[in-house]
């Protein structure tokens, strides 16, 4: 029998650290794959999963942008390492 989620549902605009969002998403997928979810719960869990996926994607995109900026040289020369400037975002 799948474990009941003890996490409160996400509200619009909620944010979580990547690791927590990913962990919750994994648990949610596991419960959906069990096949023991009612239709009403299925819709709720799907919506929750969509929010968690979006949070994970945002974290990964932000991290990718930081890494990309560290690798690129605006003058077109070899890559130069420079501190990440968050104000440019």
PDB file of N, CA and C in Angstrom:
ATOM      1  N   UNK A   1       0.847  -1.188   0.000  1.00  0.00           N
ATOM      2  CA  UNK A   1       0.000   0.000   0.000  1.00  0.00           C
ATOM      3  C   UNK A   1       0.883   1.238   0.000  1.00  0.00           C
ATOM      4  N   UNK A   2       0.630   2.239  -0.872  1.00  0.00           N
ATOM      5  CA  UNK A   2       1.466   3.432  -0.930  1.00  0.00           C
ATOM      6  C   UNK A   2       1.322   4.276   0.311  1.00  0.00           C
ATOM      7  N   UNK A   3       2.400   4.988   0.607  1.00  0.00           N
ATOM      8  CA  UNK A   3       2.400   5.873   1.762  1.00  0.00           C
ATOM      9  C   UNK A   3       1.554   7.102   1.479  1.00  0.00           C
ATOM     10  N   UNK A   4       0.841   7.558   2.481  1.00  0.00           N
ATOM     11  CA  UNK A   4       0.111   8.814   2.376  1.00  0.00           C
ATOM     12  C   UNK A   4       1.103   9.953   2.436  1.00  0.00           C
ATOM     13  N   UNK A   5       0.920  10.955   1.599  1.00  0.00           N
ATOM     14  CA  UNK A   5       1.802  12.111   1.607  1.00  0.00           C
ATOM     15  C   UNK A   5       1.537  12.942   2.851  1.00  0.00           C
ATOM     16  N   UNK A   6       2.605  13.326   3.522  1.00  0.00           N
ATOM     17  CA  UNK A   6       2.459  14.171   4.706  1.00  0.00           C
ATOM     18  C   UNK A   6       2.809  15.614   4.376  1.00  0.00           C
ATOM     19  N   UNK A   7       3.151  15.873   3.102  1.00  0.00           N
ATOM     20  CA  UNK A   7       3.510  17.225   2.694  1.00  0.00           C
ATOM     21  C   UNK A   7       2.261  18.028   2.386  1.00  0.00           C
ATOM     22  N   UNK A   8       2.226  19.282   2.826  1.00  0.00           N
ATOM     23  CA  UNK A   8       1.073  20.115   2.476  1.00  0.00           C
ATOM     24  C   UNK A   8       1.105  20.411   0.984  1.00  0.00           C
ATOM     25  N   UNK A   9      -0.065  20.584   0.359  1.00  0.00           N
ATOM     26  CA  UNK A   9      -0.077  20.890  -1.066  1.00  0.00           C
ATOM     27  C   UNK A   9       0.597  22.229  -1.349  1.00  0.00           C
ATOM     28  N   UNK A  10       1.186  22.343  -2.518  1.00  0.00           N
ATOM     29  CA  UNK A  10       1.848  23.587  -2.903  1.00  0.00           C
ATOM     30  C   UNK A  10       0.815  24.623  -3.308  1.00  0.00           C
ATOM     31  N   UNK A  11       1.057  25.845  -2.915  1.00  0.00           N
ATOM     32  CA  UNK A  11       0.223  26.958  -3.357  1.00  0.00           C
ATOM     33  C   UNK A  11       0.925  27.639  -4.520  1.00  0.00           C
ATOM     34  N   UNK A  12       0.179  28.381  -5.292  1.00  0.00           N
ATOM     35  CA  UNK A  12       0.745  29.108  -6.413  1.00  0.00           C
ATOM     36  C   UNK A  12       1.860  30.020  -5.915  1.00  0.00           C
ATOM     37  N   UNK A  13       3.020  29.948  -6.532  1.00  0.00           N
ATOM     38  CA  UNK A  13       4.142  30.798  -6.147  1.00  0.00           C
ATOM     39  C   UNK A  13       5.036  30.200  -5.076  1.00  0.00           C
ATOM     40  N   UNK A  14       4.659  29.042  -4.541  1.00  0.00           N
ATOM     41  CA  UNK A  14       5.520  28.390  -3.549  1.00  0.00           C
ATOM     42  C   UNK A  14       6.836  27.993  -4.196  1.00  0.00           C
ATOM     43  N   UNK A  15       7.872  28.012  -3.416  1.00  0.00           N
ATOM     44  CA  UNK A  15       9.168  27.572  -3.915  1.00  0.00           C
ATOM     45  C   UNK A  15       9.810  26.668  -2.881  1.00  0.00           C
ATOM     46  N   UNK A  16      10.522  25.688  -3.362  1.00  0.00           N
ATOM     47  CA  UNK A  16      11.213  24.727  -2.505  1.00  0.00           C
ATOM     48  C   UNK A  16      12.635  24.583  -3.012  1.00  0.00           C
ATOM     49  N   UNK A  17      13.541  24.145  -2.160  1.00  0.00           N
ATOM     50  CA  UNK A  17      14.871  23.799  -2.662  1.00  0.00           C
ATOM     51  C   UNK A  17      14.730  22.651  -3.671  1.00  0.00           C
ATOM     52  N   UNK A  18      15.643  22.595  -4.627  1.00  0.00           N
ATOM     53  CA  UNK A  18      15.578  21.581  -5.681  1.00  0.00           C
ATOM     54  C   UNK A  18      15.468  20.170  -5.107  1.00  0.00           C
ATOM     55  N   UNK A  19      16.302  19.862  -4.124  1.00  0.00           N
ATOM     56  CA  UNK A  19      16.350  18.512  -3.576  1.00  0.00           C
ATOM     57  C   UNK A  19      15.002  18.108  -2.977  1.00  0.00           C
ATOM     58  N   UNK A  20      14.364  19.034  -2.262  1.00  0.00           N
ATOM     59  CA  UNK A  20      13.072  18.722  -1.644  1.00  0.00           C
ATOM     60  C   UNK A  20      11.991  18.559  -2.707  1.00  0.00           C
ATOM     61  N   UNK A  21      11.980  19.446  -3.705  1.00  0.00           N
ATOM     62  CA  UNK A  21      10.987  19.350  -4.774  1.00  0.00           C
ATOM     63  C   UNK A  21      11.142  18.033  -5.529  1.00  0.00           C
ATOM     64  N   UNK A  22      12.388  17.643  -5.827  1.00  0.00           N
ATOM     65  CA  UNK A  22      12.636  16.406  -6.553  1.00  0.00           C
ATOM     66  C   UNK A  22      12.207  15.190  -5.730  1.00  0.00           C
ATOM     67  N   UNK A  23      12.517  15.215  -4.436  1.00  0.00           N
ATOM     68  CA  UNK A  23      12.145  14.110  -3.547  1.00  0.00           C
ATOM     69  C   UNK A  23      10.624  13.959  -3.488  1.00  0.00           C
ATOM     70  N   UNK A  24       9.925  15.078  -3.371  1.00  0.00           N
ATOM     71  CA  UNK A  24       8.459  15.036  -3.330  1.00  0.00           C
ATOM     72  C   UNK A  24       7.890  14.553  -4.660  1.00  0.00           C
ATOM     73  N   UNK A  25       8.513  14.971  -5.765  1.00  0.00           N
ATOM     74  CA  UNK A  25       8.060  14.539  -7.085  1.00  0.00           C
ATOM     75  C   UNK A  25       8.243  13.027  -7.250  1.00  0.00           C
ATOM     76  N   UNK A  26       9.378  12.509  -6.804  1.00  0.00           N
ATOM     77  CA  UNK A  26       9.611  11.062  -6.868  1.00  0.00           C
ATOM     78  C   UNK A  26       8.565  10.286  -6.066  1.00  0.00           C
ATOM     79  N   UNK A  27       8.262  10.762  -4.873  1.00  0.00           N
ATOM     80  CA  UNK A  27       7.275  10.092  -4.028  1.00  0.00           C
ATOM     81  C   UNK A  27       5.890  10.141  -4.674  1.00  0.00           C
ATOM     82  N   UNK A  28       5.578  11.248  -5.283  1.00  0.00           N
ATOM     83  CA  UNK A  28       4.284  11.401  -5.940  1.00  0.00           C
ATOM     84  C   UNK A  28       4.159  10.445  -7.125  1.00  0.00           C
ATOM     85  N   UNK A  29       5.206  10.362  -7.932  1.00  0.00           N
ATOM     86  CA  UNK A  29       5.195   9.447  -9.083  1.00  0.00           C
ATOM     87  C   UNK A  29       5.054   8.008  -8.606  1.00  0.00           C
ATOM     88  N   UNK A  30       5.762   7.665  -7.555  1.00  0.00           N
ATOM     89  CA  UNK A  30       5.674   6.316  -6.995  1.00  0.00           C
ATOM     90  C   UNK A  30       4.242   5.986  -6.574  1.00  0.00           C
ATOM     91  N   UNK A  31       3.573   6.935  -5.940  1.00  0.00           N
ATOM     92  CA  UNK A  31       2.197   6.690  -5.511  1.00  0.00           C
ATOM     93  C   UNK A  31       1.259   6.564  -6.710  1.00  0.00           C
ATOM     94  N   UNK A  32       1.508   7.335  -7.777  1.00  0.00           N
ATOM     95  CA  UNK A  32       0.679   7.236  -8.975  1.00  0.00           C
ATOM     96  C   UNK A  32       0.892   5.894  -9.682  1.00  0.00           C
ATOM     97  N   UNK A  33       2.129   5.432  -9.688  1.00  0.00           N
ATOM     98  CA  UNK A  33       2.443   4.167 -10.350  1.00  0.00           C
ATOM     99  C   UNK A  33       1.874   2.965  -9.608  1.00  0.00           C
ATOM    100  N   UNK A  34       1.508   3.144  -8.356  1.00  0.00           N
ATOM    101  CA  UNK A  34       0.973   2.035  -7.572  1.00  0.00           C
ATOM    102  C   UNK A  34      -0.376   1.574  -8.115  1.00  0.00           C
ATOM    103  N   UNK A  35      -1.087   2.460  -8.808  1.00  0.00           N
ATOM    104  CA  UNK A  35      -2.395   2.107  -9.342  1.00  0.00           C
ATOM    105  C   UNK A  35      -3.500   2.123  -8.314  1.00  0.00           C
ATOM    106  N   UNK A  36      -3.210   2.573  -7.125  1.00  0.00           N
ATOM    107  CA  UNK A  36      -4.200   2.573  -6.050  1.00  0.00           C
ATOM    108  C   UNK A  36      -4.669   3.988  -5.719  1.00  0.00           C
ATOM    109  N   UNK A  37      -4.766   4.832  -6.732  1.00  0.00           N
ATOM    110  CA  UNK A  37      -5.150   6.221  -6.516  1.00  0.00           C
ATOM    111  C   UNK A  37      -6.513   6.455  -7.148  1.00  0.00           C
ATOM    112  N   UNK A  38      -7.415   7.047  -6.387  1.00  0.00           N
ATOM    113  CA  UNK A  38      -8.738   7.351  -6.924  1.00  0.00           C
ATOM    114  C   UNK A  38      -8.629   8.435  -7.987  1.00  0.00           C
ATOM    115  N   UNK A  39      -9.652   8.573  -8.806  1.00  0.00           N
ATOM    116  CA  UNK A  39      -9.643   9.567  -9.868  1.00  0.00           C
ATOM    117  C   UNK A  39      -9.499  10.978  -9.306  1.00  0.00           C
ATOM    118  N   UNK A  40     -10.182  11.278  -8.233  1.00  0.00           N
ATOM    119  CA  UNK A  40     -10.080  12.610  -7.624  1.00  0.00           C
ATOM    120  C   UNK A  40      -8.661  12.869  -7.131  1.00  0.00           C
ATOM    121  N   UNK A  41      -8.066  11.880  -6.487  1.00  0.00           N
ATOM    122  CA  UNK A  41      -6.689  12.020  -6.006  1.00  0.00           C
ATOM    123  C   UNK A  41      -5.704  12.090  -7.169  1.00  0.00           C
ATOM    124  N   UNK A  42      -6.010  11.374  -8.240  1.00  0.00           N
ATOM    125  CA  UNK A  42      -5.149  11.365  -9.411  1.00  0.00           C
ATOM    126  C   UNK A  42      -5.008  12.778  -9.984  1.00  0.00           C
ATOM    127  N   UNK A  43      -6.114  13.471 -10.109  1.00  0.00           N
ATOM    128  CA  UNK A  43      -6.087  14.837 -10.643  1.00  0.00           C
ATOM    129  C   UNK A  43      -5.306  15.758  -9.709  1.00  0.00           C
ATOM    130  N   UNK A  44      -5.538  15.647  -8.423  1.00  0.00           N
ATOM    131  CA  UNK A  44      -4.831  16.469  -7.440  1.00  0.00           C
ATOM    132  C   UNK A  44      -3.333  16.191  -7.485  1.00  0.00           C
ATOM    133  N   UNK A  45      -2.976  14.921  -7.529  1.00  0.00           N
ATOM    134  CA  UNK A  45      -1.557  14.549  -7.563  1.00  0.00           C
ATOM    135  C   UNK A  45      -0.899  14.984  -8.872  1.00  0.00           C
ATOM    136  N   UNK A  46      -1.637  14.902  -9.973  1.00  0.00           N
ATOM    137  CA  UNK A  46      -1.098  15.353 -11.250  1.00  0.00           C
ATOM    138  C   UNK A  46      -0.788  16.849 -11.203  1.00  0.00           C
ATOM    139  N   UNK A  47      -1.715  17.637 -10.654  1.00  0.00           N
ATOM    140  CA  UNK A  47      -1.498  19.082 -10.531  1.00  0.00           C
ATOM    141  C   UNK A  47      -0.302  19.386  -9.639  1.00  0.00           C
ATOM    142  N   UNK A  48      -0.206  18.669  -8.532  1.00  0.00           N
ATOM    143  CA  UNK A  48       0.924  18.836  -7.605  1.00  0.00           C
ATOM    144  C   UNK A  48       2.244  18.485  -8.312  1.00  0.00           C
ATOM    145  N   UNK A  49       2.218  17.382  -9.056  1.00  0.00           N
ATOM    146  CA  UNK A  49       3.411  16.966  -9.788  1.00  0.00           C
ATOM    147  C   UNK A  49       3.833  17.995 -10.822  1.00  0.00           C
ATOM    148  N   UNK A  50       2.866  18.610 -11.472  1.00  0.00           N
ATOM    149  CA  UNK A  50       3.170  19.644 -12.465  1.00  0.00           C
ATOM    150  C   UNK A  50       3.871  20.825 -11.795  1.00  0.00           C
ATOM    151  N   UNK A  51       3.390  21.238 -10.632  1.00  0.00           N
ATOM    152  CA  UNK A  51       4.012  22.341  -9.897  1.00  0.00           C
ATOM    153  C   UNK A  51       5.438  21.970  -9.464  1.00  0.00           C
ATOM    154  N   UNK A  52       5.610  20.753  -8.966  1.00  0.00           N
ATOM    155  CA  UNK A  52       6.935  20.317  -8.527  1.00  0.00           C
ATOM    156  C   UNK A  52       7.903  20.234  -9.706  1.00  0.00           C
ATOM    157  N   UNK A  53       7.421  19.741 -10.836  1.00  0.00           N
ATOM    158  CA  UNK A  53       8.256  19.657 -12.028  1.00  0.00           C
ATOM    159  C   UNK A  53       8.705  21.045 -12.465  1.00  0.00           C
ATOM    160  N   UNK A  54       7.800  22.001 -12.406  1.00  0.00           N
ATOM    161  CA  UNK A  54       8.129  23.378 -12.783  1.00  0.00           C
ATOM    162  C   UNK A  54       9.206  23.961 -11.858  1.00  0.00           C
ATOM    163  N   UNK A  55       9.092  23.680 -10.568  1.00  0.00           N
ATOM    164  CA  UNK A  55      10.083  24.152  -9.599  1.00  0.00           C
ATOM    165  C   UNK A  55      11.448  23.545  -9.922  1.00  0.00           C
ATOM    166  N   UNK A  56      11.482  22.250 -10.192  1.00  0.00           N
ATOM    167  CA  UNK A  56      12.751  21.581 -10.527  1.00  0.00           C
ATOM    168  C   UNK A  56      13.346  22.175 -11.799  1.00  0.00           C
ATOM    169  N   UNK A  57      12.511  22.385 -12.814  1.00  0.00           N
ATOM    170  CA  UNK A  57      12.992  22.948 -14.074  1.00  0.00           C
ATOM    171  C   UNK A  57      13.560  24.347 -13.878  1.00  0.00           C
ATOM    172  N   UNK A  58      12.919  25.156 -13.044  1.00  0.00           N
ATOM    173  CA  UNK A  58      13.407  26.511 -12.786  1.00  0.00           C
ATOM    174  C   UNK A  58      14.781  26.473 -12.124  1.00  0.00           C
ATOM    175  N   UNK A  59      14.953  25.577 -11.154  1.00  0.00           N
ATOM    176  CA  UNK A  59      16.252  25.442 -10.487  1.00  0.00           C
ATOM    177  C   UNK A  59      17.329  25.014 -11.481  1.00  0.00           C
ATOM    178  N   UNK A  60      17.005  24.025 -12.310  1.00  0.00           N
ATOM    179  CA  UNK A  60      17.985  23.537 -13.280  1.00  0.00           C
ATOM    180  C   UNK A  60      18.326  24.595 -14.316  1.00  0.00           C
ATOM    181  N   UNK A  61      17.337  25.347 -14.755  1.00  0.00           N
ATOM    182  CA  UNK A  61      17.584  26.406 -15.729  1.00  0.00           C
ATOM    183  C   UNK A  61      18.474  27.491 -15.123  1.00  0.00           C
ATOM    184  N   UNK A  62      18.191  27.888 -13.899  1.00  0.00           N
ATOM    185  CA  UNK A  62      19.000  28.922 -13.239  1.00  0.00           C
ATOM    186  C   UNK A  62      20.438  28.451 -13.065  1.00  0.00           C
ATOM    187  N   UNK A  63      20.600  27.199 -12.685  1.00  0.00           N
ATOM    188  CA  UNK A  63      21.944  26.649 -12.520  1.00  0.00           C
ATOM    189  C   UNK A  63      22.661  26.589 -13.855  1.00  0.00           C
ATOM    190  N   UNK A  64      21.966  26.167 -14.893  1.00  0.00           N
ATOM    191  CA  UNK A  64      22.556  26.101 -16.224  1.00  0.00           C
ATOM    192  C   UNK A  64      22.993  27.457 -16.716  1.00  0.00           C
ATOM    193  N   UNK A  65      22.190  28.486 -16.450  1.00  0.00           N
ATOM    194  CA  UNK A  65      22.553  29.845 -16.855  1.00  0.00           C
ATOM    195  C   UNK A  65      23.804  30.314 -16.136  1.00  0.00           C
ATOM    196  N   UNK A  66      23.916  29.999 -14.860  1.00  0.00           N
ATOM    197  CA  UNK A  66      25.098  30.401 -14.100  1.00  0.00           C
ATOM    198  C   UNK A  66      26.344  29.742 -14.674  1.00  0.00           C
ATOM    199  N   UNK A  67      26.260  28.462 -14.943  1.00  0.00           N
ATOM    200  CA  UNK A  67      27.408  27.735 -15.472  1.00  0.00           C
ATOM    201  C   UNK A  67      27.760  28.259 -16.853  1.00  0.00           C
ATOM    202  N   UNK A  68      26.748  28.479 -17.675  1.00  0.00           N
ATOM    203  CA  UNK A  68      26.976  28.969 -19.025  1.00  0.00           C
ATOM    204  C   UNK A  68      27.663  30.327 -18.999  1.00  0.00           C
ATOM    205  N   UNK A  69      27.248  31.195 -18.110  1.00  0.00           N
ATOM    206  CA  UNK A  69      27.844  32.513 -18.039  1.00  0.00           C
ATOM    207  C   UNK A  69      29.290  32.440 -17.565  1.00  0.00           C
ATOM    208  N   UNK A  70      29.597  31.487 -16.740  1.00  0.00           N
ATOM    209  CA  UNK A  70      30.966  31.345 -16.285  1.00  0.00           C
ATOM    210  C   UNK A  70      31.874  30.852 -17.412  1.00  0.00           C
ATOM    211  N   UNK A  71      31.324  30.149 -18.366  1.00  0.00           N
ATOM    212  CA  UNK A  71      32.118  29.583 -19.443  1.00  0.00           C
ATOM    213  C   UNK A  71      32.315  30.540 -20.609  1.00  0.00           C
ATOM    214  N   UNK A  72      31.382  31.437 -20.847  1.00  0.00           N
ATOM    215  CA  UNK A  72      31.431  32.287 -22.022  1.00  0.00           C
ATOM    216  C   UNK A  72      32.290  33.526 -21.811  1.00  0.00           C
ATOM    217  N   UNK A  73      33.021  33.889 -22.851  1.00  0.00           N
ATOM    218  CA  UNK A  73      33.813  35.111 -22.859  1.00  0.00           C
ATOM    219  C   UNK A  73      33.141  36.083 -23.823  1.00  0.00           C
ATOM    220  N   UNK A  74      32.658  37.236 -23.334  1.00  0.00           N
ATOM    221  CA  UNK A  74      31.939  38.164 -24.208  1.00  0.00           C
ATOM    222  C   UNK A  74      32.779  38.676 -25.376  1.00  0.00           C
ATOM    223  N   UNK A  75      34.084  38.679 -25.249  1.00  0.00           N
ATOM    224  CA  UNK A  75      34.945  39.173 -26.325  1.00  0.00           C
ATOM    225  C   UNK A  75      35.182  38.111 -27.401  1.00  0.00           C
ATOM    226  N   UNK A  76      34.702  36.913 -27.183  1.00  0.00           N
ATOM    227  CA  UNK A  76      34.869  35.852 -28.161  1.00  0.00           C
ATOM    228  C   UNK A  76      36.162  35.074 -28.018  1.00  0.00           C
ATOM    229  N   UNK A  77      36.964  35.412 -27.051  1.00  0.00           N
ATOM    230  CA  UNK A  77      38.221  34.707 -26.818  1.00  0.00           C
ATOM    231  C   UNK A  77      37.989  33.440 -26.036  1.00  0.00           C
ATOM    232  N   UNK A  78      39.065  32.884 -25.504  1.00  0.00           N
ATOM    233  CA  UNK A  78      38.920  31.658 -24.719  1.00  0.00           C
ATOM    234  C   UNK A  78      38.058  31.914 -23.482  1.00  0.00           C
ATOM    235  N   UNK A  79      37.402  30.891 -22.995  1.00  0.00           N
ATOM    236  CA  UNK A  79      36.546  31.071 -21.814  1.00  0.00           C
ATOM    237  C   UNK A  79      37.316  31.680 -20.649  1.00  0.00           C
ATOM    238  N   UNK A  80      36.647  32.581 -19.970  1.00  0.00           N
ATOM    239  CA  UNK A  80      37.232  33.223 -18.799  1.00  0.00           C
ATOM    240  C   UNK A  80      36.305  32.976 -17.615  1.00  0.00           C
ATOM    241  N   UNK A  81      36.889  32.719 -16.488  1.00  0.00           N
ATOM    242  CA  UNK A  81      36.089  32.520 -15.284  1.00  0.00           C
ATOM    243  C   UNK A  81      35.890  33.866 -14.613  1.00  0.00           C
ATOM    244  N   UNK A  82      34.633  34.195 -14.389  1.00  0.00           N
ATOM    245  CA  UNK A  82      34.279  35.454 -13.739  1.00  0.00           C
ATOM    246  C   UNK A  82      33.160  35.187 -12.757  1.00  0.00           C
ATOM    247  N   UNK A  83      33.037  36.007 -11.729  1.00  0.00           N
ATOM    248  CA  UNK A  83      31.938  35.806 -10.776  1.00  0.00           C
ATOM    249  C   UNK A  83      30.595  35.982 -11.478  1.00  0.00           C
ATOM    250  N   UNK A  84      29.623  35.221 -11.058  1.00  0.00           N
ATOM    251  CA  UNK A  84      28.282  35.313 -11.599  1.00  0.00           C
ATOM    252  C   UNK A  84      27.629  36.600 -11.126  1.00  0.00           C
ATOM    253  N   UNK A  85      27.090  37.361 -12.050  1.00  0.00           N
ATOM    254  CA  UNK A  85      26.445  38.625 -11.723  1.00  0.00           C
ATOM    255  C   UNK A  85      24.936  38.438 -11.780  1.00  0.00           C
ATOM    256  N   UNK A  86      24.311  38.276 -10.612  1.00  0.00           N
ATOM    257  CA  UNK A  86      22.876  38.023 -10.544  1.00  0.00           C
ATOM    258  C   UNK A  86      22.058  39.215 -11.017  1.00  0.00           C
ATOM    259  N   UNK A  87      22.605  40.404 -10.969  1.00  0.00           N
ATOM    260  CA  UNK A  87      21.841  41.587 -11.348  1.00  0.00           C
ATOM    261  C   UNK A  87      21.550  41.630 -12.837  1.00  0.00           C
ATOM    262  N   UNK A  88      22.305  40.890 -13.644  1.00  0.00           N
ATOM    263  CA  UNK A  88      22.053  40.843 -15.085  1.00  0.00           C
ATOM    264  C   UNK A  88      20.805  40.060 -15.401  1.00  0.00           C
ATOM    265  N   UNK A  89      20.369  39.200 -14.495  1.00  0.00           N
ATOM    266  CA  UNK A  89      19.176  38.395 -14.704  1.00  0.00           C
ATOM    267  C   UNK A  89      18.018  39.275 -14.462  1.00  0.00           C
TER     268      UNK A  89
END
